[in-house]
Coordinates of C-alpha atoms in Angstrom, one line a residue:
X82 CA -22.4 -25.3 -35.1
X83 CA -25.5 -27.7 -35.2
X84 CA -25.6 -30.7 -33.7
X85 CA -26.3 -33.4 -35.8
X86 CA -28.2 -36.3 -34.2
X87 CA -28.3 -38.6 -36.9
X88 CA -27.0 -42.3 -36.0
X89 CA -25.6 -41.0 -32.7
X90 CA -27.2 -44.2 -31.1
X91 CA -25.3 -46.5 -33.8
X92 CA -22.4 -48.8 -33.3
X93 CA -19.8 -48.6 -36.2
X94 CA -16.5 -50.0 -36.7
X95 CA -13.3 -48.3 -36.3
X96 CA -9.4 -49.0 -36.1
X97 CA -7.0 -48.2 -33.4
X98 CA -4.3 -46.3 -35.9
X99 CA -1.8 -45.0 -33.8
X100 CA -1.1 -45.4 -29.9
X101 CA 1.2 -42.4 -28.6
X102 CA 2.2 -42.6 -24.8
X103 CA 2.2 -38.8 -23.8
X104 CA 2.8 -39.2 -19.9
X105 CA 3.9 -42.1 -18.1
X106 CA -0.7 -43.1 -17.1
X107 CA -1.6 -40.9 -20.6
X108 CA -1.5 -42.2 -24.2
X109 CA -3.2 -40.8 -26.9
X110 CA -5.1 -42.9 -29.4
X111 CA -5.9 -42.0 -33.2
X112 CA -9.4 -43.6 -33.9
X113 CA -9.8 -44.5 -37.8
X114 CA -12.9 -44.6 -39.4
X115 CA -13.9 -46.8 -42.6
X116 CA -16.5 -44.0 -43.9
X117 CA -16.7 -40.0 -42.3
X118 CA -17.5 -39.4 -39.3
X119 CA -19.0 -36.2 -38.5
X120 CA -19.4 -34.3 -34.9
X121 CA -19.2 -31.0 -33.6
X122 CA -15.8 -30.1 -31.5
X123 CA -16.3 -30.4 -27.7
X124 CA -18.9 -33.5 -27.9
X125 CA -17.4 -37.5 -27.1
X126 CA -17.7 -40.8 -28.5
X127 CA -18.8 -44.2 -26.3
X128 CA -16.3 -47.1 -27.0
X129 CA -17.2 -50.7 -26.9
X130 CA -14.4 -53.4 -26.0
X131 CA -15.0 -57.0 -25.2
X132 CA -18.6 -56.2 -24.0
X133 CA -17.3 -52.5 -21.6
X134 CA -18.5 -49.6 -23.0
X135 CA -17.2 -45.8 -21.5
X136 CA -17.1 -42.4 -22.8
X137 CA -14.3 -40.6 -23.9
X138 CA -14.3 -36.8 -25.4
X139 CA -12.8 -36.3 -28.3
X140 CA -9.6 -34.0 -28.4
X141 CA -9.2 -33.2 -32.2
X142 CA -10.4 -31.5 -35.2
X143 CA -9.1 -31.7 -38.4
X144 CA -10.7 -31.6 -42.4
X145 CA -9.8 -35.5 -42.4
X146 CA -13.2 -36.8 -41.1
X147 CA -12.7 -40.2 -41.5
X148 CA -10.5 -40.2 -37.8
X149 CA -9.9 -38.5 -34.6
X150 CA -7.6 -39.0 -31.6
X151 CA -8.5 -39.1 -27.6
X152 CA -6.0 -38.9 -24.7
X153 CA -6.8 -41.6 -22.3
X154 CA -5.8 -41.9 -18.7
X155 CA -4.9 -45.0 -17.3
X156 CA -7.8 -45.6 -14.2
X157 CA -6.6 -47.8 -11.4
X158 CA -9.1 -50.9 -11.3
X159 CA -10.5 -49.2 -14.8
X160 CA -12.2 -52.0 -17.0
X161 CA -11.6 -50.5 -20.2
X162 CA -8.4 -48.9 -19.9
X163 CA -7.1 -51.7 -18.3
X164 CA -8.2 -53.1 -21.8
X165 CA -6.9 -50.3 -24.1
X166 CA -3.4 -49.9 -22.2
X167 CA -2.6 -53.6 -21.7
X168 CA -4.3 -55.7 -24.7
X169 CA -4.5 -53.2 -27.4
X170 CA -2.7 -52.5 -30.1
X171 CA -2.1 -50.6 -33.6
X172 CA -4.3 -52.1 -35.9
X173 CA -7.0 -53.5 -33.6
X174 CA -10.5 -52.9 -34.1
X175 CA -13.0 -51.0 -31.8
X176 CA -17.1 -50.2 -32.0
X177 CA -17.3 -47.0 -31.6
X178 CA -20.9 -44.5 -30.8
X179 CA -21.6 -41.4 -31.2
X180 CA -20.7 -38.3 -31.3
X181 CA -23.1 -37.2 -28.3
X182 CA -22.8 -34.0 -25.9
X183 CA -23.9 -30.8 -26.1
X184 CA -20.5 -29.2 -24.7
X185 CA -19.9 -27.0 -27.4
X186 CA -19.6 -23.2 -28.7
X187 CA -22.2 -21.1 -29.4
X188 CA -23.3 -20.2 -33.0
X189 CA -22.3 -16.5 -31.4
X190 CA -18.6 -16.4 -30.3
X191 CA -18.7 -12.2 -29.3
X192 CA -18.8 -13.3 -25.9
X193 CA -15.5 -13.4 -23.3
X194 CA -15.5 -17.1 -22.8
X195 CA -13.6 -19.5 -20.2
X196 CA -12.2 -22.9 -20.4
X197 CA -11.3 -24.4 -17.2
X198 CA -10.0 -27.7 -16.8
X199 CA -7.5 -30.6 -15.2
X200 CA -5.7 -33.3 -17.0
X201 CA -7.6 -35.0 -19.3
X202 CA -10.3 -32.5 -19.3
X203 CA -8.4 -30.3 -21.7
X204 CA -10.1 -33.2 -24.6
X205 CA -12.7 -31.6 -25.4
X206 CA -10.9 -27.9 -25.4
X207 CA -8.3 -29.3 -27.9
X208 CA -11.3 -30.6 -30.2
X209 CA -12.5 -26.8 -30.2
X210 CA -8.9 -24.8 -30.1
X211 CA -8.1 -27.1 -33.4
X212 CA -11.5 -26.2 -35.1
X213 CA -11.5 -22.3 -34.4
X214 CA -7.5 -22.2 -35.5
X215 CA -9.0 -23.8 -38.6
X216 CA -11.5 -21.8 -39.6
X217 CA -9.8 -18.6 -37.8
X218 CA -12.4 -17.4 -35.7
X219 CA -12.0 -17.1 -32.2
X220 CA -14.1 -15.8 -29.2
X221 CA -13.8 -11.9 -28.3
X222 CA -11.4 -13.4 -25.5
X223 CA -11.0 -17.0 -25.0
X224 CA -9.4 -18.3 -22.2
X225 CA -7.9 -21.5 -21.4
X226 CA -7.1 -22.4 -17.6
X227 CA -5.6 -26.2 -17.4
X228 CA -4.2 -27.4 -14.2
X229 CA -2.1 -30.4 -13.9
X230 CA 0.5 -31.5 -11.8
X231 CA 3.8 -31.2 -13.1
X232 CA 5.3 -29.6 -16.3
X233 CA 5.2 -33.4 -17.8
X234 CA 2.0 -33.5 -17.3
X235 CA 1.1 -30.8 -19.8
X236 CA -0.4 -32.5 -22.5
X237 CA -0.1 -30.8 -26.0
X238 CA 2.0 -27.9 -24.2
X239 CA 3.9 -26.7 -27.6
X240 CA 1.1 -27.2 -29.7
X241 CA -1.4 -24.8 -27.5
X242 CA 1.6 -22.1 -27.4
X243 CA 1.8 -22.1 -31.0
X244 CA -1.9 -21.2 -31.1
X245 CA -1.5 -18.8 -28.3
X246 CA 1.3 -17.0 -30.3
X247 CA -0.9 -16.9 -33.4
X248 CA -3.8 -15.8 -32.0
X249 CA -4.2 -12.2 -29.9
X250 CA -7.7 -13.2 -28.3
X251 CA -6.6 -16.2 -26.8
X252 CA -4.9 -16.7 -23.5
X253 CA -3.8 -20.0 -22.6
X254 CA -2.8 -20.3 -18.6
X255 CA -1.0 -23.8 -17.8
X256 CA -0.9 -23.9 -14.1
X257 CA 1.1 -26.3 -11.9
X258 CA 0.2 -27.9 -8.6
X259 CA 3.2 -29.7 -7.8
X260 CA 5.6 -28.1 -9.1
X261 CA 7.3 -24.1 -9.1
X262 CA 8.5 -23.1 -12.6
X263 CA 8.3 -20.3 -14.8
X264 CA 4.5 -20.3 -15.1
X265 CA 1.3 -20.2 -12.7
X266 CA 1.4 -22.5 -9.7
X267 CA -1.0 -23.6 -7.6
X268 CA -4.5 -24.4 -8.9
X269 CA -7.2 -23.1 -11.5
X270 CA -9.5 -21.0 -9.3
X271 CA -6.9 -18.3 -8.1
X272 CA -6.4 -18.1 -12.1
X273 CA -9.6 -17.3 -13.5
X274 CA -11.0 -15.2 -10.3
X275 CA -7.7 -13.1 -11.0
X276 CA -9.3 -12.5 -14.5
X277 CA -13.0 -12.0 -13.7
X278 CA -11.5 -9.7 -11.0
X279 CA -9.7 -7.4 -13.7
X280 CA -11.7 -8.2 -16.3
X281 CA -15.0 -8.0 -15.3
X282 CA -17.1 -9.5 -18.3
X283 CA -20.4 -8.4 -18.5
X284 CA -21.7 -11.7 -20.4
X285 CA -19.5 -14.7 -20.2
X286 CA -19.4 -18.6 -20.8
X287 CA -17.4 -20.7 -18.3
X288 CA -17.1 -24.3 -19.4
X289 CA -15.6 -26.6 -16.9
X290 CA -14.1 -30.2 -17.9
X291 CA -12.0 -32.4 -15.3
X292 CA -12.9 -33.9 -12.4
X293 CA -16.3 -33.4 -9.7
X294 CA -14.2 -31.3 -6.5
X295 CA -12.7 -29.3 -9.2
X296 CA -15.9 -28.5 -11.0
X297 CA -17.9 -28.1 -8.2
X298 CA -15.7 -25.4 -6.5
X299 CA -15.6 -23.6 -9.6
X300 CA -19.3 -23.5 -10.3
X301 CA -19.5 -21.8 -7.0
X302 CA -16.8 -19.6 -7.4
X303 CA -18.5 -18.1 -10.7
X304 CA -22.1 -17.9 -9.1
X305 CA -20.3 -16.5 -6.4
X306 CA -19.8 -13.7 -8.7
X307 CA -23.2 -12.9 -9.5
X308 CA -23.1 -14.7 -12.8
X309 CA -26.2 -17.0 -13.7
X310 CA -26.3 -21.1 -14.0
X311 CA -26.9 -20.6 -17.6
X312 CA -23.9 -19.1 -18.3
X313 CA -21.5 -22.2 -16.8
X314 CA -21.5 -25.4 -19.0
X315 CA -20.3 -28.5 -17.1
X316 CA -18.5 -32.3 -18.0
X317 CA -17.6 -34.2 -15.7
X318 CA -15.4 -37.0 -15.7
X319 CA -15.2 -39.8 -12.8

């Protein structure tokens, strides 16, 4: 997909539509536009509220352009989410910027290709597993690593299975820290070293979206490897 840079650097107006609480420091907002509003899945939006401005990725895609939704962590001390979660409500408005980022797909999706992430890190992930189940064309093998802490904390946990179930090249791996079940437990690197281990792609893309100790261990772990820095795509949050 190309980038489009056009009015990236403008402030528009948008609506708060619809405020869902999703864990008990998670909500998920739907953004509404008053004209389209066009960006490529994986890149984020800069909000602006009472004079605070911070970045959040997007975490949809649909064929409506005219909104889009992002899942929000409360931040202890945080300005603006101090804002959104305790004088914000269905119907307010919001400036919104944007879309910026580069953190998304190739034109060429041939390529064995990794998505490793913690809580709200899946956003951007979401944005891009919405637009390929769209237009029905995933990687050669996609993978999708999310660590969290507890089985409540698995934010769109249905929804990704359904995808998973519809969908023979993807692979989504929840995996729980703080918590035995069913699944994986423990964290993300065990996960995806487990996979380049048995795997062994020749020519992958690892994108990495959570927070700095997580990314920076995994960037290590994949040059570890023998892979090269161009092949690992990073966002960090915090």
């Amino acid at each position: 997909m190309n980038i489009n840079t056009k009015n990236r650097n403008k402030w528009v107006d948008a609506q708060i539509s619809s405020i869902e609480i999703l864990t008990k420091n998670t909500r998920k907002f739907i953004i509404k536009f008053f004209n389209n509003f066009d960006f490529v899945p994986g890149q984020f939006i800069q909000i602006k509220l009472k004079d605070v401005i911070r970045s959040y990725s997007i975490a949809s895609y649909s064929i409506d352009k005219n909104k889009l939704e992002l899942i929000i962590v409360k931040v202890e001390d945080g300005q603006l989410t101090s804002i959104l979660f305790n004088d914000t409500a269905v119907g307010d408005k919001i400036q919104v910027r944007g879309p910026k980022g580069k953190f998304v797909l190739p034109e060429d999706t041939q390529r064995d290709i990794f998505f490793i992430c913690t809580g709200t890190g899946l956003a951007p992930f979401k944005s891009i597993l919405d637009h390929l189940n769209i237009v029905q064309k995933f990687p050669r093998n996609l993978f999708l690593i999310f660590g969290t802490r507890t089985k409540k904390d698995l934010l769109f946990y249905e929804e990704i299975l359904k995808i998973e179930q519809s969908q023979p090249h993807f692979n989504y791996i929840p995996v729980l820290s703080r918590q035995k079940w069913e699944g994986s437990s423990g964290y993300v690197h065990k996960e995806y070293m487990k996979i380049i281990n048995n795997l062994k792609p020749k020519d992958p893309l690892f994108y990495l979206c959570g927070w700095k100790n997580m990314i920076s261990e995994a960037k290590q772990n994949i040059l570890d490897f023998g892979y090269d820095r161009k092949s690992i795509k990073l966002e960090v949050y915090g």
